PDB file of C-alpha atoms in Angstrom:
ATOM      1  CA  MET A   1      47.007   4.504 -41.890  1.00  0.00           C
ATOM      2  CA  ASP A   2      44.828   7.609 -42.001  1.00  0.00           C
ATOM      3  CA  ILE A   3      46.019   9.664 -39.010  1.00  0.00           C
ATOM      4  CA  LYS A   4      43.114  12.082 -39.295  1.00  0.00           C
ATOM      5  CA  LYS A   5      40.561   9.272 -39.248  1.00  0.00           C
ATOM      6  CA  LEU A   6      42.314   7.585 -36.345  1.00  0.00           C
ATOM      7  CA  GLY A   7      42.348  10.811 -34.335  1.00  0.00           C
ATOM      8  CA  LYS A   8      38.653  11.357 -35.013  1.00  0.00           C
ATOM      9  CA  THR A   9      37.897   7.803 -33.920  1.00  0.00           C
ATOM     10  CA  LEU A  10      39.847   8.257 -30.681  1.00  0.00           C
ATOM     11  CA  LEU A  11      38.355  11.643 -29.831  1.00  0.00           C
ATOM     12  CA  PHE A  12      34.815  10.837 -30.993  1.00  0.00           C
ATOM     13  CA  PRO A  13      34.261   7.111 -30.327  1.00  0.00           C
ATOM     14  CA  HIS A  14      30.895   5.436 -30.743  1.00  0.00           C
ATOM     15  CA  MET A  15      28.370   6.117 -27.964  1.00  0.00           C
ATOM     16  CA  ALA A  16      28.376   2.427 -27.018  1.00  0.00           C
ATOM     17  CA  VAL A  17      32.128   2.606 -26.412  1.00  0.00           C
ATOM     18  CA  MET A  18      31.695   5.731 -24.311  1.00  0.00           C
ATOM     19  CA  LEU A  19      28.988   4.107 -22.204  1.00  0.00           C
ATOM     20  CA  VAL A  20      31.282   1.143 -21.544  1.00  0.00           C
ATOM     21  CA  LEU A  21      34.255   3.393 -20.767  1.00  0.00           C
ATOM     22  CA  LEU A  22      32.335   5.345 -18.099  1.00  0.00           C
ATOM     23  CA  PRO A  23      31.771   2.558 -15.517  1.00  0.00           C
ATOM     24  CA  VAL A  24      35.017   0.730 -16.378  1.00  0.00           C
ATOM     25  CA  SER A  25      37.204   3.799 -15.874  1.00  0.00           C
ATOM     26  CA  ALA A  26      35.305   4.793 -12.715  1.00  0.00           C
ATOM     27  CA  VAL A  27      35.653   1.362 -11.092  1.00  0.00           C
ATOM     28  CA  PHE A  28      39.274   1.055 -12.199  1.00  0.00           C
ATOM     29  CA  LEU A  29      40.101   4.517 -10.804  1.00  0.00           C
ATOM     30  CA  VAL A  30      38.398   3.860  -7.455  1.00  0.00           C
ATOM     31  CA  TYR A  31      40.149   0.491  -7.155  1.00  0.00           C
ATOM     32  CA  SER A  32      43.521   2.101  -7.855  1.00  0.00           C
ATOM     33  CA  MET A  33      42.944   4.908  -5.348  1.00  0.00           C
ATOM     34  CA  VAL A  34      41.822   2.533  -2.601  1.00  0.00           C
ATOM     35  CA  PHE A  35      44.033  -0.521  -3.019  1.00  0.00           C
ATOM     36  CA  LEU A  36      47.045   0.515  -5.106  1.00  0.00           C
ATOM     37  CA  GLY A  37      49.813   3.027  -4.638  1.00  0.00           C
ATOM     38  CA  THR A  38      50.038   6.124  -6.767  1.00  0.00           C
ATOM     39  CA  GLU A  39      53.316   5.001  -8.330  1.00  0.00           C
ATOM     40  CA  SER A  40      52.185   1.580  -9.571  1.00  0.00           C
ATOM     41  CA  VAL A  41      51.827   0.977 -13.298  1.00  0.00           C
ATOM     42  CA  THR A  42      48.212  -0.119 -12.897  1.00  0.00           C
ATOM     43  CA  ALA A  43      47.330   3.090 -11.056  1.00  0.00           C
ATOM     44  CA  ILE A  44      48.946   5.216 -13.775  1.00  0.00           C
ATOM     45  CA  ILE A  45      46.959   3.334 -16.445  1.00  0.00           C
ATOM     46  CA  SER A  46      43.751   3.938 -14.494  1.00  0.00           C
ATOM     47  CA  TYR A  47      44.505   7.686 -14.303  1.00  0.00           C
ATOM     48  CA  VAL A  48      45.182   7.839 -18.050  1.00  0.00           C
ATOM     49  CA  LEU A  49      41.990   5.904 -18.817  1.00  0.00           C
ATOM     50  CA  ALA A  50      39.957   8.185 -16.542  1.00  0.00           C
ATOM     51  CA  ALA A  51      41.442  11.289 -18.164  1.00  0.00           C
ATOM     52  CA  TYR A  52      40.708   9.921 -21.644  1.00  0.00           C
ATOM     53  CA  THR A  53      37.120   9.078 -20.677  1.00  0.00           C
ATOM     54  CA  LEU A  54      36.584  12.558 -19.262  1.00  0.00           C
ATOM     55  CA  THR A  55      38.050  14.128 -22.411  1.00  0.00           C
ATOM     56  CA  VAL A  56      35.855  12.233 -24.892  1.00  0.00           C
ATOM     57  CA  TRP A  57      32.743  12.971 -22.820  1.00  0.00           C
ATOM     58  CA  CYS A  58      33.631  16.665 -22.757  1.00  0.00           C
ATOM     59  CA  PHE A  59      33.901  16.645 -26.558  1.00  0.00           C
ATOM     60  CA  LYS A  60      30.437  15.081 -26.637  1.00  0.00           C
ATOM     61  CA  ILE A  61      28.800  17.816 -24.534  1.00  0.00           C
ATOM     62  CA  PRO A  62      27.524  19.956 -27.495  1.00  0.00           C
ATOM     63  CA  TYR A  63      25.932  16.862 -29.054  1.00  0.00           C
ATOM     64  CA  LEU A  64      24.343  15.874 -25.738  1.00  0.00           C
ATOM     65  CA  ILE A  65      22.926  19.381 -25.269  1.00  0.00           C
ATOM     66  CA  ARG A  66      21.333  19.270 -28.734  1.00  0.00           C
ATOM     67  CA  PHE A  67      20.020  15.752 -28.137  1.00  0.00           C
ATOM     68  CA  PHE A  68      18.356  16.533 -24.812  1.00  0.00           C
ATOM     69  CA  LYS A  69      16.956  19.813 -26.133  1.00  0.00           C
ATOM     70  CA  THR A  70      15.381  17.995 -29.075  1.00  0.00           C
ATOM     71  CA  PHE A  71      14.142  15.203 -26.821  1.00  0.00           C
ATOM     72  CA  LYS A  72      12.612  17.739 -24.412  1.00  0.00           C
ATOM     73  CA  ASP A  73      10.776  19.517 -27.237  1.00  0.00           C
ATOM     74  CA  GLU A  74       9.613  16.494 -29.244  1.00  0.00           C
ATOM     75  CA  ASN A  75       8.942  13.709 -26.737  1.00  0.00           C
ATOM     76  CA  ARG A  76       5.411  13.984 -25.320  1.00  0.00           C
ATOM     77  CA  TYR A  77       6.352  12.541 -21.933  1.00  0.00           C
ATOM     78  CA  ALA A  78       9.257  14.949 -21.595  1.00  0.00           C
ATOM     79  CA  ARG A  79       6.983  17.855 -22.585  1.00  0.00           C
ATOM     80  CA  ARG A  80       4.420  16.790 -19.997  1.00  0.00           C
ATOM     81  CA  TRP A  81       7.108  16.533 -17.319  1.00  0.00           C
ATOM     82  CA  ARG A  82       8.386  19.998 -18.243  1.00  0.00           C
ATOM     83  CA  ASP A  83       4.972  21.666 -18.409  1.00  0.00           C
ATOM     84  CA  ASP A  84       3.222  19.942 -15.498  1.00  0.00           C
ATOM     85  CA  PRO A  85       4.601  21.084 -12.114  1.00  0.00           C
ATOM     86  CA  ARG A  86       1.890  19.112 -10.360  1.00  0.00           C
ATOM     87  CA  LEU A  87       3.240  15.883 -11.858  1.00  0.00           C
ATOM     88  CA  ARG A  88       6.808  16.749 -10.861  1.00  0.00           C
ATOM     89  CA  VAL A  89       5.874  17.636  -7.291  1.00  0.00           C
ATOM     90  CA  THR A  90       3.629  14.592  -6.857  1.00  0.00           C
ATOM     91  CA  LEU A  91       6.205  12.105  -8.131  1.00  0.00           C
ATOM     92  CA  SER A  92       8.910  13.769  -6.048  1.00  0.00           C
ATOM     93  CA  LEU A  93       6.727  13.549  -2.949  1.00  0.00           C
ATOM     94  CA  TYR A  94       5.930   9.882  -3.600  1.00  0.00           C
ATOM     95  CA  GLY A  95       9.606   9.015  -4.019  1.00  0.00           C
ATOM     96  CA  THR A  96      10.816  10.906  -0.964  1.00  0.00           C
ATOM     97  CA  LEU A  97       7.857   9.625   1.091  1.00  0.00           C
ATOM     98  CA  ALA A  98       8.785   6.017   0.305  1.00  0.00           C
ATOM     99  CA  TRP A  99      12.461   6.676   1.101  1.00  0.00           C
ATOM    100  CA  ASN A 100      11.755   8.528   4.360  1.00  0.00           C
ATOM    101  CA  THR A 101       9.320   5.856   5.538  1.00  0.00           C
ATOM    102  CA  ALA A 102      11.675   2.975   4.761  1.00  0.00           C
ATOM    103  CA  TYR A 103      14.654   4.691   6.394  1.00  0.00           C
ATOM    104  CA  ALA A 104      12.590   5.676   9.451  1.00  0.00           C
ATOM    105  CA  VAL A 105      11.481   2.070   9.950  1.00  0.00           C
ATOM    106  CA  PHE A 106      15.098   0.933   9.568  1.00  0.00           C
ATOM    107  CA  GLN A 107      16.357   3.432  12.170  1.00  0.00           C
ATOM    108  CA  LEU A 108      13.485   2.546  14.490  1.00  0.00           C
ATOM    109  CA  GLY A 109      14.415  -1.119  14.240  1.00  0.00           C
ATOM    110  CA  LEU A 110      18.040  -0.281  15.048  1.00  0.00           C
ATOM    111  CA  GLY A 111      16.839   1.731  18.031  1.00  0.00           C
ATOM    112  CA  PHE A 112      14.940  -1.213  19.465  1.00  0.00           C
ATOM    113  CA  TRP A 113      17.786  -3.614  18.636  1.00  0.00           C
ATOM    114  CA  HIS A 114      20.557  -1.522  20.203  1.00  0.00           C
ATOM    115  CA  HIS A 115      18.377   0.240  22.828  1.00  0.00           C
ATOM    116  CA  SER A 116      19.856   3.545  21.625  1.00  0.00           C
ATOM    117  CA  PHE A 117      18.195   6.950  21.714  1.00  0.00           C
ATOM    118  CA  TRP A 118      20.529   7.961  18.874  1.00  0.00           C
ATOM    119  CA  PHE A 119      18.673   5.725  16.426  1.00  0.00           C
ATOM    120  CA  PHE A 120      15.328   6.726  17.918  1.00  0.00           C
ATOM    121  CA  SER A 121      16.138  10.391  17.253  1.00  0.00           C
ATOM    122  CA  LEU A 122      17.056   9.579  13.643  1.00  0.00           C
ATOM    123  CA  ALA A 123      13.806   7.614  13.285  1.00  0.00           C
ATOM    124  CA  ALA A 124      11.775  10.525  14.704  1.00  0.00           C
ATOM    125  CA  TYR A 125      13.427  12.914  12.250  1.00  0.00           C
ATOM    126  CA  TYR A 126      12.639  10.773   9.202  1.00  0.00           C
ATOM    127  CA  ILE A 127       9.131   9.975  10.461  1.00  0.00           C
ATOM    128  CA  SER A 128       8.479  13.722  10.674  1.00  0.00           C
ATOM    129  CA  LEU A 129       9.616  14.178   7.067  1.00  0.00           C
ATOM    130  CA  ALA A 130       7.427  11.261   5.958  1.00  0.00           C
ATOM    131  CA  VAL A 131       4.347  12.607   7.771  1.00  0.00           C
ATOM    132  CA  MET A 132       4.715  16.040   6.176  1.00  0.00           C
ATOM    133  CA  ARG A 133       5.146  14.586   2.716  1.00  0.00           C
ATOM    134  CA  PHE A 134       2.163  12.280   3.268  1.00  0.00           C
ATOM    135  CA  PHE A 135      -0.066  15.281   4.075  1.00  0.00           C
ATOM    136  CA  LEU A 136       1.087  17.047   0.924  1.00  0.00           C
ATOM    137  CA  VAL A 137       0.902  14.140  -1.514  1.00  0.00           C
ATOM    138  CA  ARG A 138      -2.694  13.437  -0.478  1.00  0.00           C
ATOM    139  CA  HIS A 139      -3.555  16.903  -1.735  1.00  0.00           C
ATOM    140  CA  THR A 140      -1.415  17.128  -4.888  1.00  0.00           C
ATOM    141  CA  ARG A 141      -2.711  13.850  -6.336  1.00  0.00           C
ATOM    142  CA  ARG A 142      -6.331  15.053  -6.080  1.00  0.00           C
ATOM    143  CA  PHE A 143      -6.295  18.795  -6.731  1.00  0.00           C
ATOM    144  CA  VAL A 144      -4.503  21.263  -8.973  1.00  0.00           C
ATOM    145  CA  PRO A 145      -2.590  24.085  -7.282  1.00  0.00           C
ATOM    146  CA  GLY A 146      -4.843  26.883  -6.046  1.00  0.00           C
ATOM    147  CA  GLU A 147      -8.054  24.886  -6.470  1.00  0.00           C
ATOM    148  CA  ARG A 148      -8.538  24.393  -2.729  1.00  0.00           C
ATOM    149  CA  MET A 149      -6.531  27.260  -1.298  1.00  0.00           C
ATOM    150  CA  LYS A 150      -7.906  26.955   2.225  1.00  0.00           C
ATOM    151  CA  GLU A 151      -7.014  23.245   2.395  1.00  0.00           C
ATOM    152  CA  GLU A 152      -3.566  24.018   1.043  1.00  0.00           C
ATOM    153  CA  LEU A 153      -3.027  26.642   3.723  1.00  0.00           C
ATOM    154  CA  ILE A 154      -4.166  24.221   6.440  1.00  0.00           C
ATOM    155  CA  ARG A 155      -1.630  21.662   5.254  1.00  0.00           C
ATOM    156  CA  TYR A 156       0.986  24.378   4.927  1.00  0.00           C
ATOM    157  CA  ARG A 157       0.423  25.443   8.538  1.00  0.00           C
ATOM    158  CA  ARG A 158       0.337  21.840   9.710  1.00  0.00           C
ATOM    159  CA  CYS A 159       3.733  21.210   8.124  1.00  0.00           C
ATOM    160  CA  GLY A 160       5.063  24.203  10.061  1.00  0.00           C
ATOM    161  CA  SER A 161       3.877  22.580  13.302  1.00  0.00           C
ATOM    162  CA  ILE A 162       5.497  19.275  12.362  1.00  0.00           C
ATOM    163  CA  PHE A 163       8.712  21.164  11.623  1.00  0.00           C
ATOM    164  CA  LEU A 164       8.816  22.140  15.304  1.00  0.00           C
ATOM    165  CA  VAL A 165       8.496  18.478  16.320  1.00  0.00           C
ATOM    166  CA  MET A 166      11.158  17.532  13.784  1.00  0.00           C
ATOM    167  CA  ASN A 167      13.434  20.198  15.209  1.00  0.00           C
ATOM    168  CA  LEU A 168      13.259  18.499  18.632  1.00  0.00           C
ATOM    169  CA  ALA A 169      14.490  15.256  17.048  1.00  0.00           C
ATOM    170  CA  PHE A 170      17.181  17.198  15.211  1.00  0.00           C
ATOM    171  CA  ALA A 171      18.272  18.959  18.414  1.00  0.00           C
ATOM    172  CA  LEU A 172      18.587  15.531  20.056  1.00  0.00           C
ATOM    173  CA  MET A 173      20.782  14.386  17.153  1.00  0.00           C
ATOM    174  CA  VAL A 174      23.024  17.440  17.603  1.00  0.00           C
ATOM    175  CA  PHE A 175      23.242  16.744  21.335  1.00  0.00           C
ATOM    176  CA  PHE A 176      24.398  13.190  20.687  1.00  0.00           C
ATOM    177  CA  MET A 177      26.950  14.425  18.141  1.00  0.00           C
ATOM    178  CA  VAL A 178      28.386  17.063  20.462  1.00  0.00           C
ATOM    179  CA  TYR A 179      28.098  15.535  23.925  1.00  0.00           C
ATOM    180  CA  TRP A 180      28.519  11.827  23.174  1.00  0.00           C
ATOM    181  CA  ASN A 181      30.611  12.262  20.007  1.00  0.00           C
ATOM    182  CA  ARG A 182      28.176  10.189  17.957  1.00  0.00           C
ATOM    183  CA  THR A 183      29.383  10.874  14.435  1.00  0.00           C
ATOM    184  CA  PHE A 184      29.490   9.079  11.101  1.00  0.00           C
ATOM    185  CA  HIS A 185      32.579   7.447   9.637  1.00  0.00           C
ATOM    186  CA  HIS A 186      32.827   6.319   6.015  1.00  0.00           C
ATOM    187  CA  HIS A 187      35.542   5.578   3.512  1.00  0.00           C
ATOM    188  CA  GLU A 188      37.073   8.583   1.756  1.00  0.00           C
ATOM    189  CA  ILE A 189      35.472   7.715  -1.594  1.00  0.00           C
ATOM    190  CA  THR A 190      32.059   7.285   0.030  1.00  0.00           C
ATOM    191  CA  THR A 191      32.456  10.614   1.813  1.00  0.00           C
ATOM    192  CA  ILE A 192      33.334  12.412  -1.427  1.00  0.00           C
ATOM    193  CA  ALA A 193      30.274  10.876  -3.090  1.00  0.00           C
ATOM    194  CA  MET A 194      28.152  11.978  -0.122  1.00  0.00           C
ATOM    195  CA  ALA A 195      29.535  15.509  -0.452  1.00  0.00           C
ATOM    196  CA  ALA A 196      28.667  15.669  -4.151  1.00  0.00           C
ATOM    197  CA  TYR A 197      25.151  14.385  -3.476  1.00  0.00           C
ATOM    198  CA  THR A 198      24.597  16.705  -0.495  1.00  0.00           C
ATOM    199  CA  PHE A 199      25.751  19.862  -2.266  1.00  0.00           C
ATOM    200  CA  GLY A 200      23.690  18.882  -5.298  1.00  0.00           C
ATOM    201  CA  SER A 201      20.605  18.324  -3.135  1.00  0.00           C
ATOM    202  CA  LEU A 202      21.097  21.650  -1.368  1.00  0.00           C
ATOM    203  CA  THR A 203      21.496  23.487  -4.682  1.00  0.00           C
ATOM    204  CA  MET A 204      18.376  21.878  -6.152  1.00  0.00           C
ATOM    205  CA  ALA A 205      16.420  22.567  -2.948  1.00  0.00           C
ATOM    206  CA  ILE A 206      17.317  26.272  -3.076  1.00  0.00           C
ATOM    207  CA  ILE A 207      16.447  26.501  -6.777  1.00  0.00           C
ATOM    208  CA  GLY A 208      13.161  24.690  -6.168  1.00  0.00           C
ATOM    209  CA  ALA A 209      12.233  26.905  -3.208  1.00  0.00           C
ATOM    210  CA  VAL A 210      12.709  30.001  -5.386  1.00  0.00           C
ATOM    211  CA  LYS A 211      11.287  28.559  -8.607  1.00  0.00           C
ATOM    212  CA  TYR A 212       8.036  27.186  -7.202  1.00  0.00           C
ATOM    213  CA  ARG A 213       7.064  30.436  -5.458  1.00  0.00           C
ATOM    214  CA  ARG A 214       5.604  31.694  -8.731  1.00  0.00           C
ATOM    215  CA  TYR A 215       2.845  29.051  -8.639  1.00  0.00           C
ATOM    216  CA  ASN A 216       1.346  30.668  -5.501  1.00  0.00           C
ATOM    217  CA  SER A 217       0.657  27.229  -4.029  1.00  0.00           C
ATOM    218  CA  PRO A 218       1.237  26.734  -0.278  1.00  0.00           C
ATOM    219  CA  VAL A 219       1.497  22.975  -0.840  1.00  0.00           C
ATOM    220  CA  TYR A 220       4.264  23.408  -3.408  1.00  0.00           C
ATOM    221  CA  SER A 221       6.057  25.889  -1.135  1.00  0.00           C
ATOM    222  CA  ALA A 222       5.807  23.464   1.786  1.00  0.00           C
ATOM    223  CA  SER A 223       7.168  20.650  -0.379  1.00  0.00           C
ATOM    224  CA  LYS A 224      10.231  22.664  -1.354  1.00  0.00           C
ATOM    225  CA  GLY A 225      10.648  23.900   2.221  1.00  0.00           C
ATOM    226  CA  ILE A 226      10.832  20.294   3.392  1.00  0.00           C
ATOM    227  CA  SER A 227      13.502  19.550   0.787  1.00  0.00           C
ATOM    228  CA  LEU A 228      15.482  22.614   1.870  1.00  0.00           C
ATOM    229  CA  ALA A 229      15.339  21.680   5.567  1.00  0.00           C
ATOM    230  CA  ALA A 230      16.330  18.077   4.809  1.00  0.00           C
ATOM    231  CA  ALA A 231      19.269  19.293   2.705  1.00  0.00           C
ATOM    232  CA  CYS A 232      20.464  21.541   5.551  1.00  0.00           C
ATOM    233  CA  VAL A 233      20.352  18.636   7.999  1.00  0.00           C
ATOM    234  CA  SER A 234      22.259  16.519   5.482  1.00  0.00           C
ATOM    235  CA  MET A 235      24.928  19.231   5.428  1.00  0.00           C
ATOM    236  CA  LEU A 236      25.440  18.746   9.165  1.00  0.00           C
ATOM    237  CA  THR A 237      25.702  14.978   8.678  1.00  0.00           C
ATOM    238  CA  LEU A 238      28.255  15.559   5.929  1.00  0.00           C
ATOM    239  CA  GLU A 239      30.220  17.938   8.151  1.00  0.00           C
ATOM    240  CA  SER A 240      30.328  15.318  10.910  1.00  0.00           C
ATOM    241  CA  THR A 241      31.392  12.634   8.432  1.00  0.00           C
ATOM    242  CA  MET A 242      34.170  14.760   6.940  1.00  0.00           C
ATOM    243  CA  LEU A 243      35.533  15.704  10.362  1.00  0.00           C
ATOM    244  CA  THR A 244      35.699  12.037  11.297  1.00  0.00           C
ATOM    245  CA  THR A 245      36.896  10.656   7.968  1.00  0.00           C
ATOM    246  CA  PHE A 246      39.457  13.296   7.004  1.00  0.00           C
ATOM    247  CA  GLY A 247      40.498  14.313  10.511  1.00  0.00           C
ATOM    248  CA  ASP A 248      44.295  14.383  10.642  1.00  0.00           C
ATOM    249  CA  GLY A 249      44.676  15.412  14.268  1.00  0.00           C
ATOM    250  CA  THR A 250      44.972  19.151  13.574  1.00  0.00           C
ATOM    251  CA  MET A 251      41.558  19.802  15.162  1.00  0.00           C
ATOM    252  CA  ASP A 252      41.026  18.450  18.669  1.00  0.00           C
ATOM    253  CA  LEU A 253      37.765  16.937  19.921  1.00  0.00           C
ATOM    254  CA  PHE A 254      36.692  20.119  21.715  1.00  0.00           C
ATOM    255  CA  ALA A 255      37.048  22.204  18.541  1.00  0.00           C
ATOM    256  CA  GLN A 256      35.075  19.614  16.565  1.00  0.00           C
ATOM    257  CA  ARG A 257      32.294  19.715  19.158  1.00  0.00           C
ATOM    258  CA  ILE A 258      32.187  23.515  19.003  1.00  0.00           C
ATOM    259  CA  LEU A 259      32.005  23.448  15.196  1.00  0.00           C
ATOM    260  CA  LEU A 260      29.240  20.847  15.133  1.00  0.00           C
ATOM    261  CA  GLY A 261      27.347  22.611  17.916  1.00  0.00           C
ATOM    262  CA  VAL A 262      27.432  25.974  16.143  1.00  0.00           C
ATOM    263  CA  SER A 263      26.438  24.450  12.782  1.00  0.00           C
ATOM    264  CA  GLY A 264      23.634  22.460  14.391  1.00  0.00           C
ATOM    265  CA  GLY A 265      22.422  25.529  16.250  1.00  0.00           C
ATOM    266  CA  VAL A 266      22.287  27.614  13.062  1.00  0.00           C
ATOM    267  CA  ILE A 267      20.330  24.911  11.222  1.00  0.00           C
ATOM    268  CA  SER A 268      17.984  24.469  14.193  1.00  0.00           C
ATOM    269  CA  VAL A 269      17.256  28.213  14.305  1.00  0.00           C
ATOM    270  CA  PHE A 270      16.654  28.174  10.533  1.00  0.00           C
ATOM    271  CA  ILE A 271      14.109  25.341  10.902  1.00  0.00           C
ATOM    272  CA  ILE A 272      12.354  27.153  13.766  1.00  0.00           C
ATOM    273  CA  LEU A 273      12.161  30.394  11.756  1.00  0.00           C
ATOM    274  CA  MET A 274      10.808  28.554   8.723  1.00  0.00           C
ATOM    275  CA  ALA A 275       8.250  26.740  10.887  1.00  0.00           C
ATOM    276  CA  GLY A 276       7.176  29.992  12.526  1.00  0.00           C
ATOM    277  CA  TYR A 277       6.841  31.693   9.151  1.00  0.00           C
ATOM    278  CA  MET A 278       4.682  28.843   7.813  1.00  0.00           C
ATOM    279  CA  ILE A 279       2.420  28.858  10.882  1.00  0.00           C
ATOM    280  CA  VAL A 280       2.017  32.646  11.014  1.00  0.00           C
ATOM    281  CA  GLN A 281       1.521  33.122   7.259  1.00  0.00           C
ATOM    282  CA  GLY A 282      -0.802  30.130   7.022  1.00  0.00           C
ATOM    283  CA  THR A 283      -2.950  31.385   9.893  1.00  0.00           C
ATOM    284  CA  LYS A 284      -3.041  34.929   8.526  1.00  0.00           C
ATOM    285  CA  ARG A 285      -4.084  33.853   5.045  1.00  0.00           C
ATOM    286  CA  ILE A 286      -6.700  31.427   6.384  1.00  0.00           C
ATOM    287  CA  LYS A 287      -8.267  34.279   8.382  1.00  0.00           C
ATOM    288  CA  LEU A 288      -8.328  36.475   5.277  1.00  0.00           C
ATOM    289  CA  LEU A 289     -10.003  33.724   3.247  1.00  0.00           C
ATOM    290  CA  GLN A 290     -12.502  33.139   6.025  1.00  0.00           C
ATOM    291  CA  LYS A 291     -13.230  36.877   6.171  1.00  0.00           C
ATOM    292  CA  ASP A 292     -13.797  36.979   2.416  1.00  0.00           C
ATOM    293  CA  GLU A 293     -16.106  33.957   2.624  1.00  0.00           C
ATOM    294  CA  ASP A 294     -18.122  35.592   5.439  1.00  0.00           C
ATOM    295  CA  SER A 295     -18.391  38.813   3.418  1.00  0.00           C
ATOM    296  CA  SER A 296     -19.598  36.873   0.370  1.00  0.00           C
ATOM    297  CA  ASP A 297     -22.179  35.005   2.444  1.00  0.00           C
ATOM    298  CA  GLY A 298     -23.409  38.291   3.924  1.00  0.00           C
ATOM    299  CA  LYS A 299     -23.884  39.819   0.456  1.00  0.00           C
ATOM    300  CA  GLU A 300     -25.782  36.759  -0.759  1.00  0.00           C
ATOM    301  CA  ARG A 301     -28.194  36.936   2.194  1.00  0.00           C
ATOM    302  CA  GLU A 302     -28.854  40.603   1.470  1.00  0.00           C
TER     303      GLU A 302
END
């Protein structure tokens, strides 16, 4: 037996084998963590399989980097996605609009079914997000950034106003969390997955808010501002979930309420400041554009 060849086969298996290993090891590991003890033979096998899967995928990272770099440079659809921010923003808005609308309808239905203002507040929050994204996607699918600057600024300012309405729904959610102890409870694995998704969304929202400033498009800025506000609210939901799911009795209910109240207050102030900035800047820039238009009309008449 060729030991060198065997070692290469184990450390660099075929991509099909790696793709099969990924879901199998993940499901096996989750099953062991949830239903089996840490000292059982099956659990130990699942840990070894998960470690092996992680190792072979790590060895594959340089190849994956080269593959995606080549794909990004040579595939015409990938090049268009990379070079067309309008396409990226529009598709992102369509996807999040569909999600926000569906989830808002679901929460609204729960509100009517349970006669609960808690679900109504969640529905109002997601309806506000959907309305803002609807205003923006109507513009991005028809015009390139900067083509209709005045219309962009009007939508930008309008989103700031809707942010204030959304903040009322968010404040109601915080009130229910703090005063009535309405929190979320999920399984530990689900909570960890939520944490990974939430931190990822927040990171991408911050990067997007900074990255898209260079396009000088109020619509793009508003789109990324919406994502940033939604990610901040998701952080509060995650905080509530983690306090409930991983609470071991070391923090009493009063301390949890204080923590949630302070976090909710900080996020609420952030949303208000962002809304105020959008309204003030939008109004100021609209007045400047209007002044320039009036000056141009005056020169033409002369």
